[in-house]
mmCIF file of C-alpha atoms and ligand atoms in Angstrom:
data_model
loop_
_atom_site.group_PDB
_atom_site.id
_atom_site.type_symbol
_atom_site.label_atom_id
_atom_site.label_comp_id
_atom_site.label_asym_id
_atom_site.label_seq_id
_atom_site.Cartn_x
_atom_site.Cartn_y
_atom_site.Cartn_z
ATOM 1 C CA MET A 1 11.131 -26.365 4.313
ATOM 2 C CA VAL A 2 13.591 -24.083 2.489
ATOM 3 C CA LYS A 3 16.554 -22.639 4.310
ATOM 4 C CA THR A 4 16.295 -18.795 4.104
ATOM 5 C CA ILE A 5 19.634 -18.048 5.438
ATOM 6 C CA GLU A 6 22.749 -19.930 6.720
ATOM 7 C CA TYR A 7 26.188 -19.120 7.936
ATOM 8 C CA ILE A 8 28.906 -21.580 6.600
ATOM 9 C CA ASP A 9 32.544 -21.320 6.422
ATOM 10 C CA GLY A 10 32.793 -17.575 6.297
ATOM 11 C CA VAL A 11 29.837 -17.265 3.911
ATOM 12 C CA VAL A 12 26.256 -15.986 4.470
ATOM 13 C CA ARG A 13 24.136 -17.933 2.077
ATOM 14 C CA MET A 14 20.546 -16.750 1.498
ATOM 15 C CA ILE A 15 17.719 -17.737 -1.027
ATOM 16 C CA ASP A 16 17.227 -14.954 -3.416
ATOM 17 C CA GLN A 17 13.801 -13.730 -2.597
ATOM 18 C CA THR A 18 13.693 -11.448 -5.598
ATOM 19 C CA ARG A 19 13.819 -14.504 -7.950
ATOM 20 C CA LEU A 20 11.213 -16.529 -6.417
ATOM 21 C CA PRO A 21 8.944 -18.239 -7.363
ATOM 22 C CA ASN A 22 10.278 -18.805 -10.969
ATOM 23 C CA GLU A 23 13.898 -19.551 -9.741
ATOM 24 C CA LYS A 24 15.350 -21.153 -6.657
ATOM 25 C CA VAL A 25 18.709 -19.364 -6.589
ATOM 26 C CA PHE A 26 21.073 -18.851 -3.716
ATOM 27 C CA VAL A 27 23.180 -15.781 -3.105
ATOM 28 C CA ASP A 28 26.598 -16.078 -1.108
ATOM 29 C CA CYS A 29 27.559 -12.845 0.910
ATOM 30 C CA LYS A 30 31.065 -12.725 1.736
ATOM 31 C CA THR A 31 31.296 -9.169 3.365
ATOM 32 C CA VAL A 32 29.134 -7.156 5.496
ATOM 33 C CA GLU A 33 28.679 -4.798 2.552
ATOM 34 C CA ASP A 34 27.295 -7.834 0.367
ATOM 35 C CA VAL A 35 24.890 -8.473 3.332
ATOM 36 C CA GLY A 36 23.684 -4.625 3.395
ATOM 37 C CA HIS A 37 23.198 -4.934 -0.387
ATOM 38 C CA ALA A 38 21.192 -7.971 0.030
ATOM 39 C CA ILE A 39 18.834 -6.363 2.597
ATOM 40 C CA LYS A 40 18.603 -3.305 0.528
ATOM 41 C CA THR A 41 17.546 -4.987 -2.650
ATOM 42 C CA MET A 42 15.203 -7.479 -0.913
ATOM 43 C CA ILE A 43 17.318 -10.617 -1.824
ATOM 44 C CA ILE A 44 16.547 -11.337 2.137
ATOM 45 C CA ARG A 45 13.505 -9.287 3.628
ATOM 46 C CA GLY A 46 11.130 -9.784 6.432
ATOM 47 C CA ALA A 47 11.810 -8.267 9.967
ATOM 48 C CA PRO A 48 13.256 -11.300 11.767
ATOM 49 C CA ALA A 49 15.394 -12.543 8.588
ATOM 50 C CA ILE A 50 16.649 -9.021 8.316
ATOM 51 C CA GLY A 51 17.908 -9.242 11.920
ATOM 52 C CA VAL A 52 19.353 -12.681 11.439
ATOM 53 C CA ALA A 53 21.143 -11.459 8.416
ATOM 54 C CA ALA A 54 22.767 -8.395 10.079
ATOM 55 C CA ALA A 55 24.003 -10.389 12.889
ATOM 56 C CA MET A 56 25.764 -12.697 10.390
ATOM 57 C CA GLY A 57 26.865 -9.619 8.343
ATOM 58 C CA ILE A 58 28.481 -8.219 11.781
ATOM 59 C CA SER A 59 30.387 -11.461 12.129
ATOM 60 C CA LEU A 60 31.658 -11.136 8.629
ATOM 61 C CA ALA A 61 32.656 -7.591 9.343
ATOM 62 C CA ALA A 62 34.416 -8.491 12.588
ATOM 63 C CA ASP A 63 36.274 -11.245 10.761
ATOM 64 C CA ALA A 64 37.705 -8.986 8.177
ATOM 65 C CA ILE A 65 38.966 -6.223 10.808
ATOM 66 C CA ASP A 66 42.751 -6.515 11.221
ATOM 67 C CA ALA A 67 43.368 -4.732 14.542
ATOM 68 C CA PRO A 68 45.876 -5.015 17.190
ATOM 69 C CA ASP A 69 43.854 -4.216 20.041
ATOM 70 C CA PHE A 70 40.126 -3.892 21.389
ATOM 71 C CA ASP A 71 39.793 -0.272 21.025
ATOM 72 C CA THR A 72 40.783 -0.241 17.390
ATOM 73 C CA PHE A 73 38.851 -3.096 16.378
ATOM 74 C CA TYR A 74 35.640 -1.820 18.242
ATOM 75 C CA ALA A 75 35.995 1.591 16.556
ATOM 76 C CA GLU A 76 36.104 -0.238 13.051
ATOM 77 C CA LEU A 77 33.261 -2.531 14.068
ATOM 78 C CA GLU A 78 31.122 0.425 15.010
ATOM 79 C CA THR A 79 31.535 1.997 11.677
ATOM 80 C CA LYS A 80 30.616 -1.193 9.674
ATOM 81 C CA CYS A 81 27.558 -1.434 12.108
ATOM 82 C CA ALA A 82 26.405 2.135 11.499
ATOM 83 C CA ALA A 83 26.650 1.709 7.722
ATOM 84 C CA LEU A 84 24.678 -1.787 7.886
ATOM 85 C CA GLY A 85 21.884 -0.068 10.218
ATOM 86 C CA GLN A 86 21.205 2.171 7.358
ATOM 87 C CA SER A 87 19.955 -0.621 5.102
ATOM 88 C CA ARG A 88 16.274 -0.462 5.815
ATOM 89 C CA PRO A 89 14.577 1.765 8.237
ATOM 90 C CA THR A 90 11.279 0.314 9.591
ATOM 91 C CA ALA A 91 11.913 -3.153 10.843
ATOM 92 C CA VAL A 92 13.525 -2.660 14.500
ATOM 93 C CA ASN A 93 14.951 -6.299 14.389
ATOM 94 C CA LEU A 94 17.812 -4.757 12.244
ATOM 95 C CA ALA A 95 18.736 -2.215 15.083
ATOM 96 C CA TRP A 96 18.098 -4.851 17.636
ATOM 97 C CA ALA A 97 20.509 -7.470 16.188
ATOM 98 C CA ILE A 98 23.168 -4.850 15.539
ATOM 99 C CA GLU A 99 23.024 -3.624 19.076
ATOM 100 C CA ARG A 100 23.207 -7.182 20.646
ATOM 101 C CA MET A 101 26.242 -8.058 18.577
ATOM 102 C CA GLN A 102 27.989 -4.792 19.546
ATOM 103 C CA ARG A 103 27.090 -5.765 23.149
ATOM 104 C CA ILE A 104 28.608 -8.974 22.944
ATOM 105 C CA ALA A 105 31.938 -7.460 21.603
ATOM 106 C CA ARG A 106 31.895 -4.797 24.455
ATOM 107 C CA ASP A 107 31.082 -7.270 27.218
ATOM 108 C CA ASN A 108 33.976 -9.371 26.075
ATOM 109 C CA SER A 109 36.492 -6.646 25.550
ATOM 110 C CA ALA A 110 39.066 -8.472 27.796
ATOM 111 C CA MET A 111 39.317 -11.281 25.289
ATOM 112 C CA SER A 112 41.836 -11.342 22.565
ATOM 113 C CA VAL A 113 40.504 -9.819 19.274
ATOM 114 C CA SER A 114 40.356 -13.383 17.792
ATOM 115 C CA ASP A 115 38.362 -14.750 20.641
ATOM 116 C CA ILE A 116 35.975 -11.746 20.217
ATOM 117 C CA LYS A 117 35.520 -12.893 16.615
ATOM 118 C CA MET A 118 34.652 -16.361 17.466
ATOM 119 C CA ARG A 119 32.206 -15.085 20.171
ATOM 120 C CA LEU A 120 30.441 -12.970 17.513
ATOM 121 C CA LYS A 121 30.210 -15.762 15.217
ATOM 122 C CA GLN A 122 28.560 -18.007 18.073
ATOM 123 C CA GLU A 123 26.179 -15.098 18.838
ATOM 124 C CA ALA A 124 25.087 -14.780 15.118
ATOM 125 C CA LEU A 125 24.324 -18.458 15.174
ATOM 126 C CA SER A 126 22.369 -18.273 18.328
ATOM 127 C CA ILE A 127 20.279 -15.364 16.869
ATOM 128 C CA CYS A 128 19.505 -17.639 14.020
ATOM 129 C CA GLU A 129 18.624 -20.578 16.360
ATOM 130 C CA GLU A 130 16.616 -18.552 18.733
ATOM 131 C CA ASP A 131 14.450 -17.030 15.914
ATOM 132 C CA ILE A 132 13.401 -20.623 14.774
ATOM 133 C CA SER A 133 12.480 -21.660 18.217
ATOM 134 C CA ALA A 134 10.696 -18.359 19.010
ATOM 135 C CA ASN A 135 8.580 -19.020 15.923
ATOM 136 C CA GLN A 136 7.799 -22.538 17.031
ATOM 137 C CA ALA A 137 6.609 -21.216 20.356
ATOM 138 C CA MET A 138 4.802 -18.410 18.726
ATOM 139 C CA GLY A 139 3.039 -21.068 16.515
ATOM 140 C CA ASN A 140 2.044 -22.993 19.773
ATOM 141 C CA HIS A 141 0.495 -20.113 21.539
ATOM 142 C CA GLY A 142 -1.175 -18.590 18.392
ATOM 143 C CA GLN A 143 -2.719 -21.900 17.036
ATOM 144 C CA THR A 144 -4.937 -21.820 20.135
ATOM 145 C CA LEU A 145 -6.866 -18.954 18.712
ATOM 146 C CA ILE A 146 -7.723 -20.719 15.501
ATOM 147 C CA ALA A 147 -10.189 -23.423 15.056
ATOM 148 C CA SER A 148 -10.349 -26.332 12.884
ATOM 149 C CA GLY A 149 -12.278 -25.532 9.535
ATOM 150 C CA GLN A 150 -11.276 -21.893 9.652
ATOM 151 C CA THR A 151 -9.932 -19.756 6.779
ATOM 152 C CA VAL A 152 -7.130 -17.394 7.722
ATOM 153 C CA LEU A 153 -6.179 -14.432 5.515
ATOM 154 C CA THR A 154 -2.827 -13.177 5.654
ATOM 155 C CA HIS A 155 -1.080 -10.170 4.174
ATOM 156 C CA CYS A 156 2.478 -10.052 2.745
ATOM 157 C CA ASN A 157 4.871 -12.681 3.701
ATOM 158 C CA ALA A 158 5.453 -13.555 7.208
ATOM 159 C CA GLY A 159 6.660 -17.172 6.650
ATOM 160 C CA ALA A 160 9.742 -19.293 6.770
ATOM 161 C CA LEU A 161 11.301 -16.850 4.038
ATOM 162 C CA ALA A 162 10.737 -13.825 6.416
ATOM 163 C CA THR A 163 12.626 -15.475 9.228
ATOM 164 C CA ALA A 164 15.461 -18.015 9.887
ATOM 165 C CA GLY A 165 12.541 -20.539 9.537
ATOM 166 C CA PHE A 166 9.062 -21.646 10.317
ATOM 167 C CA GLY A 167 7.650 -18.040 10.231
ATOM 168 C CA THR A 168 5.521 -15.914 12.449
ATOM 169 C CA ALA A 169 1.979 -15.539 11.029
ATOM 170 C CA LEU A 170 2.586 -18.662 8.733
ATOM 171 C CA GLY A 171 4.255 -20.362 11.648
ATOM 172 C CA VAL A 172 0.736 -19.999 13.630
ATOM 173 C CA ILE A 173 -0.838 -21.670 10.607
ATOM 174 C CA ARG A 174 1.743 -24.306 10.546
ATOM 175 C CA ALA A 175 1.327 -25.056 14.227
ATOM 176 C CA ALA A 176 -2.445 -25.382 13.913
ATOM 177 C CA ILE A 177 -1.979 -27.660 11.046
ATOM 178 C CA SER A 178 0.396 -29.764 12.964
ATOM 179 C CA ALA A 179 -2.191 -29.726 15.853
ATOM 180 C CA GLY A 180 -4.504 -31.508 13.467
ATOM 181 C CA LYS A 181 -6.504 -28.605 12.487
ATOM 182 C CA ASP A 182 -8.098 -28.307 9.026
ATOM 183 C CA ILE A 183 -6.892 -24.728 8.096
ATOM 184 C CA LYS A 184 -7.233 -22.787 4.733
ATOM 185 C CA VAL A 185 -5.275 -19.486 3.951
ATOM 186 C CA LEU A 186 -6.305 -16.678 1.732
ATOM 187 C CA ALA A 187 -3.223 -14.915 0.705
ATOM 188 C CA ASN A 188 -3.356 -11.238 -0.373
ATOM 189 C CA GLU A 189 -0.876 -10.683 -3.291
ATOM 190 C CA THR A 190 0.587 -7.653 -1.661
ATOM 191 C CA ARG A 191 1.052 -4.949 -4.214
ATOM 192 C CA PRO A 192 3.537 -3.547 -5.246
ATOM 193 C CA PHE A 193 6.300 -5.860 -4.355
ATOM 194 C CA LEU A 194 3.981 -8.993 -4.476
ATOM 195 C CA GLN A 195 5.420 -10.835 -1.361
ATOM 196 C CA GLY A 196 2.025 -12.674 -1.101
ATOM 197 C CA ALA A 197 1.862 -13.840 -4.620
ATOM 198 C CA ARG A 198 5.448 -14.670 -5.047
ATOM 199 C CA LEU A 199 6.402 -15.764 -1.522
ATOM 200 C CA THR A 200 3.570 -16.884 0.679
ATOM 201 C CA ALA A 201 1.830 -18.696 -2.054
ATOM 202 C CA TRP A 202 4.994 -20.480 -3.243
ATOM 203 C CA GLU A 203 5.900 -21.382 0.597
ATOM 204 C CA LEU A 204 2.617 -22.707 1.228
ATOM 205 C CA LYS A 205 2.235 -24.571 -1.885
ATOM 206 C CA GLU A 206 5.572 -26.407 -1.320
ATOM 207 C CA GLU A 207 4.135 -27.831 1.680
ATOM 208 C CA ASN A 208 0.663 -28.565 0.294
ATOM 209 C CA ILE A 209 -1.016 -26.136 2.746
ATOM 210 C CA PRO A 210 -4.153 -25.090 1.180
ATOM 211 C CA VAL A 211 -3.875 -21.608 -0.217
ATOM 212 C CA LYS A 212 -5.926 -19.360 -2.573
ATOM 213 C CA LEU A 213 -4.354 -16.262 -3.814
ATOM 214 C CA ILE A 214 -6.313 -12.891 -4.182
ATOM 215 C CA THR A 215 -5.577 -9.451 -5.076
ATOM 216 C CA ASP A 216 -5.408 -7.110 -2.238
ATOM 217 C CA ASN A 217 -8.628 -5.236 -3.219
ATOM 218 C CA MET A 218 -10.679 -8.435 -3.120
ATOM 219 C CA CYS A 219 -10.164 -9.188 0.762
ATOM 220 C CA GLY A 220 -13.176 -7.009 1.622
ATOM 221 C CA PHE A 221 -15.499 -9.150 -0.817
ATOM 222 C CA PHE A 222 -14.456 -12.419 0.867
ATOM 223 C CA MET A 223 -14.794 -10.860 4.420
ATOM 224 C CA LYS A 224 -18.350 -9.644 3.557
ATOM 225 C CA LYS A 225 -19.282 -13.104 2.180
ATOM 226 C CA GLY A 226 -18.357 -14.581 5.702
ATOM 227 C CA GLU A 227 -15.363 -16.524 4.246
ATOM 228 C CA VAL A 228 -12.589 -15.233 6.326
ATOM 229 C CA ASP A 229 -12.512 -16.396 9.907
ATOM 230 C CA ALA A 230 -9.295 -14.645 11.198
ATOM 231 C CA VAL A 231 -6.492 -12.571 9.940
ATOM 232 C CA VAL A 232 -3.053 -13.208 10.916
ATOM 233 C CA VAL A 233 -0.086 -10.996 9.716
ATOM 234 C CA GLY A 234 3.359 -10.224 10.980
ATOM 235 C CA ALA A 235 4.960 -7.023 12.077
ATOM 236 C CA ASP A 236 8.233 -4.928 11.468
ATOM 237 C CA ARG A 237 7.932 -2.978 14.594
ATOM 238 C CA ILE A 238 5.352 -2.656 17.394
ATOM 239 C CA ALA A 239 5.458 0.493 19.582
ATOM 240 C CA GLY A 240 4.636 0.354 23.257
ATOM 241 C CA ASN A 241 0.981 1.081 22.899
ATOM 242 C CA GLY A 242 0.508 -1.848 20.467
ATOM 243 C CA ASP A 243 0.475 0.053 17.125
ATOM 244 C CA VAL A 244 1.729 -2.253 14.442
ATOM 245 C CA ALA A 245 4.036 -1.268 11.530
ATOM 246 C CA ASN A 246 3.726 -3.986 8.740
ATOM 247 C CA LYS A 247 3.640 -4.085 5.051
ATOM 248 C CA ILE A 248 1.612 -1.445 3.336
ATOM 249 C CA GLY A 249 -1.978 -2.550 3.131
ATOM 250 C CA THR A 250 -2.279 -3.899 6.502
ATOM 251 C CA TYR A 251 -3.993 -1.141 7.963
ATOM 252 C CA MET A 252 -6.598 -1.467 5.204
ATOM 253 C CA VAL A 253 -7.056 -5.076 6.069
ATOM 254 C CA ALA A 254 -7.562 -4.280 9.716
ATOM 255 C CA VAL A 255 -10.055 -1.733 9.024
ATOM 256 C CA LEU A 256 -12.021 -4.281 7.051
ATOM 257 C CA ALA A 257 -11.688 -7.090 9.576
ATOM 258 C CA GLN A 258 -13.107 -4.769 12.252
ATOM 259 C CA LYS A 259 -16.071 -3.862 10.088
ATOM 260 C CA HIS A 260 -16.813 -7.575 9.547
ATOM 261 C CA ASN A 261 -16.100 -8.722 13.374
ATOM 262 C CA ILE A 262 -13.149 -10.806 12.276
ATOM 263 C CA PRO A 263 -10.275 -11.128 14.866
ATOM 264 C CA PHE A 264 -7.053 -9.550 13.627
ATOM 265 C CA TYR A 265 -4.157 -11.089 15.122
ATOM 266 C CA VAL A 266 -0.294 -10.112 14.885
ATOM 267 C CA ALA A 267 2.258 -12.487 15.364
ATOM 268 C CA ALA A 268 5.857 -11.329 16.038
ATOM 269 C CA PRO A 269 8.944 -12.127 18.209
ATOM 270 C CA VAL A 270 9.708 -9.906 21.480
ATOM 271 C CA SER A 271 12.728 -8.630 19.143
ATOM 272 C CA THR A 272 10.014 -6.853 16.912
ATOM 273 C CA LEU A 273 8.761 -4.658 20.120
ATOM 274 C CA ASP A 274 10.191 -1.291 20.339
ATOM 275 C CA LEU A 275 8.701 -0.190 23.697
ATOM 276 C CA SER A 276 10.827 2.974 23.599
ATOM 277 C CA LEU A 277 8.310 4.426 21.261
ATOM 278 C CA ALA A 278 5.007 5.526 22.720
ATOM 279 C CA SER A 279 3.001 5.174 19.526
ATOM 280 C CA GLY A 280 3.248 4.149 15.809
ATOM 281 C CA ASP A 281 3.425 7.820 14.898
ATOM 282 C CA ASP A 282 7.184 7.673 15.757
ATOM 283 C CA ILE A 283 7.924 4.562 13.633
ATOM 284 C CA PRO A 284 10.019 5.463 10.462
ATOM 285 C CA ILE A 285 8.253 4.426 7.321
ATOM 286 C CA GLU A 286 10.529 3.361 4.410
ATOM 287 C CA GLU A 287 9.857 4.881 0.995
ATOM 288 C CA ARG A 288 10.904 2.634 -1.590
ATOM 289 C CA SER A 289 11.737 3.358 -5.398
ATOM 290 C CA THR A 290 8.751 4.341 -7.275
ATOM 291 C CA GLU A 291 9.956 2.078 -9.944
ATOM 292 C CA GLU A 292 8.358 -0.742 -7.953
ATOM 293 C CA VAL A 293 4.961 0.807 -8.417
ATOM 294 C CA VAL A 294 5.027 1.862 -12.053
ATOM 295 C CA THR A 295 6.492 -1.505 -13.449
ATOM 296 C CA LEU A 296 5.343 -4.949 -13.320
ATOM 297 C CA ASN A 297 7.502 -7.796 -14.557
ATOM 298 C CA ASN A 298 10.018 -5.170 -15.896
ATOM 299 C CA LYS A 299 7.203 -3.678 -17.934
ATOM 300 C CA ARG A 300 6.077 -0.107 -17.448
ATOM 301 C CA ILE A 301 2.294 0.038 -16.356
ATOM 302 C CA ALA A 302 1.782 3.863 -15.759
ATOM 303 C CA PRO A 303 2.491 6.780 -17.961
ATOM 304 C CA GLU A 304 5.901 8.405 -17.912
ATOM 305 C CA ASP A 305 6.220 11.503 -15.645
ATOM 306 C CA ILE A 306 3.331 10.457 -13.531
ATOM 307 C CA GLU A 307 3.558 11.361 -9.789
ATOM 308 C CA VAL A 308 3.861 8.371 -7.649
ATOM 309 C CA ALA A 309 4.213 7.562 -3.835
ATOM 310 C CA HIS A 310 5.480 4.340 -2.324
ATOM 311 C CA PRO A 311 5.505 3.942 1.380
ATOM 312 C CA ALA A 312 6.523 0.481 2.015
ATOM 313 C CA PHE A 313 4.587 0.031 5.406
ATOM 314 C CA ASP A 314 1.817 1.447 7.305
ATOM 315 C CA ILE A 315 0.584 1.700 10.867
ATOM 316 C CA THR A 316 -2.311 -0.166 12.239
ATOM 317 C CA PRO A 317 -3.412 1.475 15.286
ATOM 318 C CA ASN A 318 -3.799 -0.843 18.419
ATOM 319 C CA GLU A 319 -7.475 -0.568 18.620
ATOM 320 C CA LEU A 320 -7.853 -2.746 15.415
ATOM 321 C CA VAL A 321 -5.647 -5.395 16.896
ATOM 322 C CA THR A 322 -7.364 -8.178 18.766
ATOM 323 C CA ALA A 323 -4.151 -9.684 20.210
ATOM 324 C CA ILE A 324 -0.326 -9.872 19.754
ATOM 325 C CA ILE A 325 1.188 -13.290 19.625
ATOM 326 C CA THR A 326 4.678 -13.610 20.770
ATOM 327 C CA GLU A 327 7.141 -16.546 21.785
ATOM 328 C CA ARG A 328 6.385 -15.524 25.488
ATOM 329 C CA GLY A 329 2.673 -15.616 25.307
ATOM 330 C CA ILE A 330 -0.208 -13.710 23.952
ATOM 331 C CA ALA A 331 -0.796 -10.063 24.670
ATOM 332 C CA LYS A 332 -4.241 -8.539 24.759
ATOM 333 C CA PRO A 333 -5.431 -5.035 25.227
ATOM 334 C CA PRO A 334 -4.538 -2.836 26.850
ATOM 335 C CA PHE A 335 -1.193 -3.467 25.043
ATOM 336 C CA THR A 336 0.736 -0.703 27.094
ATOM 337 C CA GLN A 337 0.585 -3.183 30.057
ATOM 338 C CA SER A 338 0.488 -6.549 28.406
ATOM 339 C CA LEU A 339 3.601 -5.909 26.050
ATOM 340 C CA LYS A 340 5.566 -4.421 28.910
ATOM 341 C CA GLN A 341 4.826 -7.573 31.006
ATOM 342 C CA LEU A 342 6.039 -9.984 28.062
ATOM 343 C CA ALA A 343 8.988 -7.726 27.554
ATOM 344 C CA GLU A 344 9.961 -8.239 31.027
ATOM 345 C CA LYS A 345 9.354 -11.947 31.318
ATOM 346 C CA SER A 346 12.378 -14.107 30.564
HETATM 347 O O1 MRU B 401 9.237 -5.268 2.811
HETATM 348 P P1 MRU B 401 9.448 -6.493 3.459
HETATM 349 O O2 MRU B 401 8.974 -7.759 2.592
HETATM 350 O O3 MRU B 401 10.549 -6.925 4.262
HETATM 351 O O4 MRU B 401 8.042 -6.650 4.485
HETATM 352 C C1 MRU B 401 7.807 -7.707 5.310
HETATM 353 C C2 MRU B 401 6.774 -7.546 6.247
HETATM 354 O O5 MRU B 401 6.092 -6.427 6.012
HETATM 355 C C3 MRU B 401 6.353 -8.707 7.077
HETATM 356 O O6 MRU B 401 4.857 -8.837 7.181
HETATM 357 C C4 MRU B 401 7.105 -8.557 8.354
HETATM 358 O O7 MRU B 401 8.438 -8.310 8.251
HETATM 359 C C5 MRU B 401 7.121 -9.692 9.285
HETATM 360 S S1 MRU B 401 7.820 -10.982 8.685
HETATM 361 C C6 MRU B 401 7.822 -12.245 9.892
#
């Protein structure tokens, strides 16, 4: 399986996801600003991967600070954290990872600055390792919901590429296959950035997992024909009531799934829960460049001067969600209670 991100010798190395599937190129980030740029431009994307990259970026930022004492060090670190926190607004894993790194620095304020830098590096590596184990645990829980012989539809890329490894939604599929089940995947291409066509299709094909690519507007057709048994998607942020922010188009898939009595599962680590928000209405939705909508393969596909909108995420209301699969277990409705219980479980 491809390594999405690694932290080696003061360099954060990531596979450039804007160049897949045509080229397998790696990008080396040497500063926190390089990491921020990689997040903004989608060289690295997917909520958990963004969190891991941010933690590693903060470690790079810490290493670059030349400060005689903790207060000076922490003030500079906070400024770098605040700037990195602006890179993408919807995935809460970014703020979660930054806050976790800042807390480590504060909790160890009695150490020398060089020891705090070491501690921050260890923490970034732990966040990376924990993400992989969380995905494997999520996979083990989630695969119990999928039976052999089923076809699972997914939207966007919630795979190894969107995480430190193994994936969330695709982790559930990988775990089902490891458990000996015969599973087929239907992948929505996911306009306009094509994470399904470029990344999910590539990632699954690399492992010979049976996958059929469809355009987003075909999924209702296949559901109506009875050719979809379950939907599994990832999430960028889940509010306290179970409303789910995920890639634009997810809401449409969930409505269609309900219409056809198909279970709609969301797989996400506990770091994607934002229980401070009562509902999805409070989740900030990223607006991306309209260029991504009006161009395809660098070729303009719409008239000049046309008005264009590009919300990059939508909110799926909790009543359309059958269950939320986390590394700590499966939450079922009513989510206000079940998610709180999982968040409090250690
Ligand atoms: O804009 P992206 O590619 O970062 O959006 C990614 C998604 O919407 C994923 O489904 C989500 O982050 C979950 S990834 C495990």
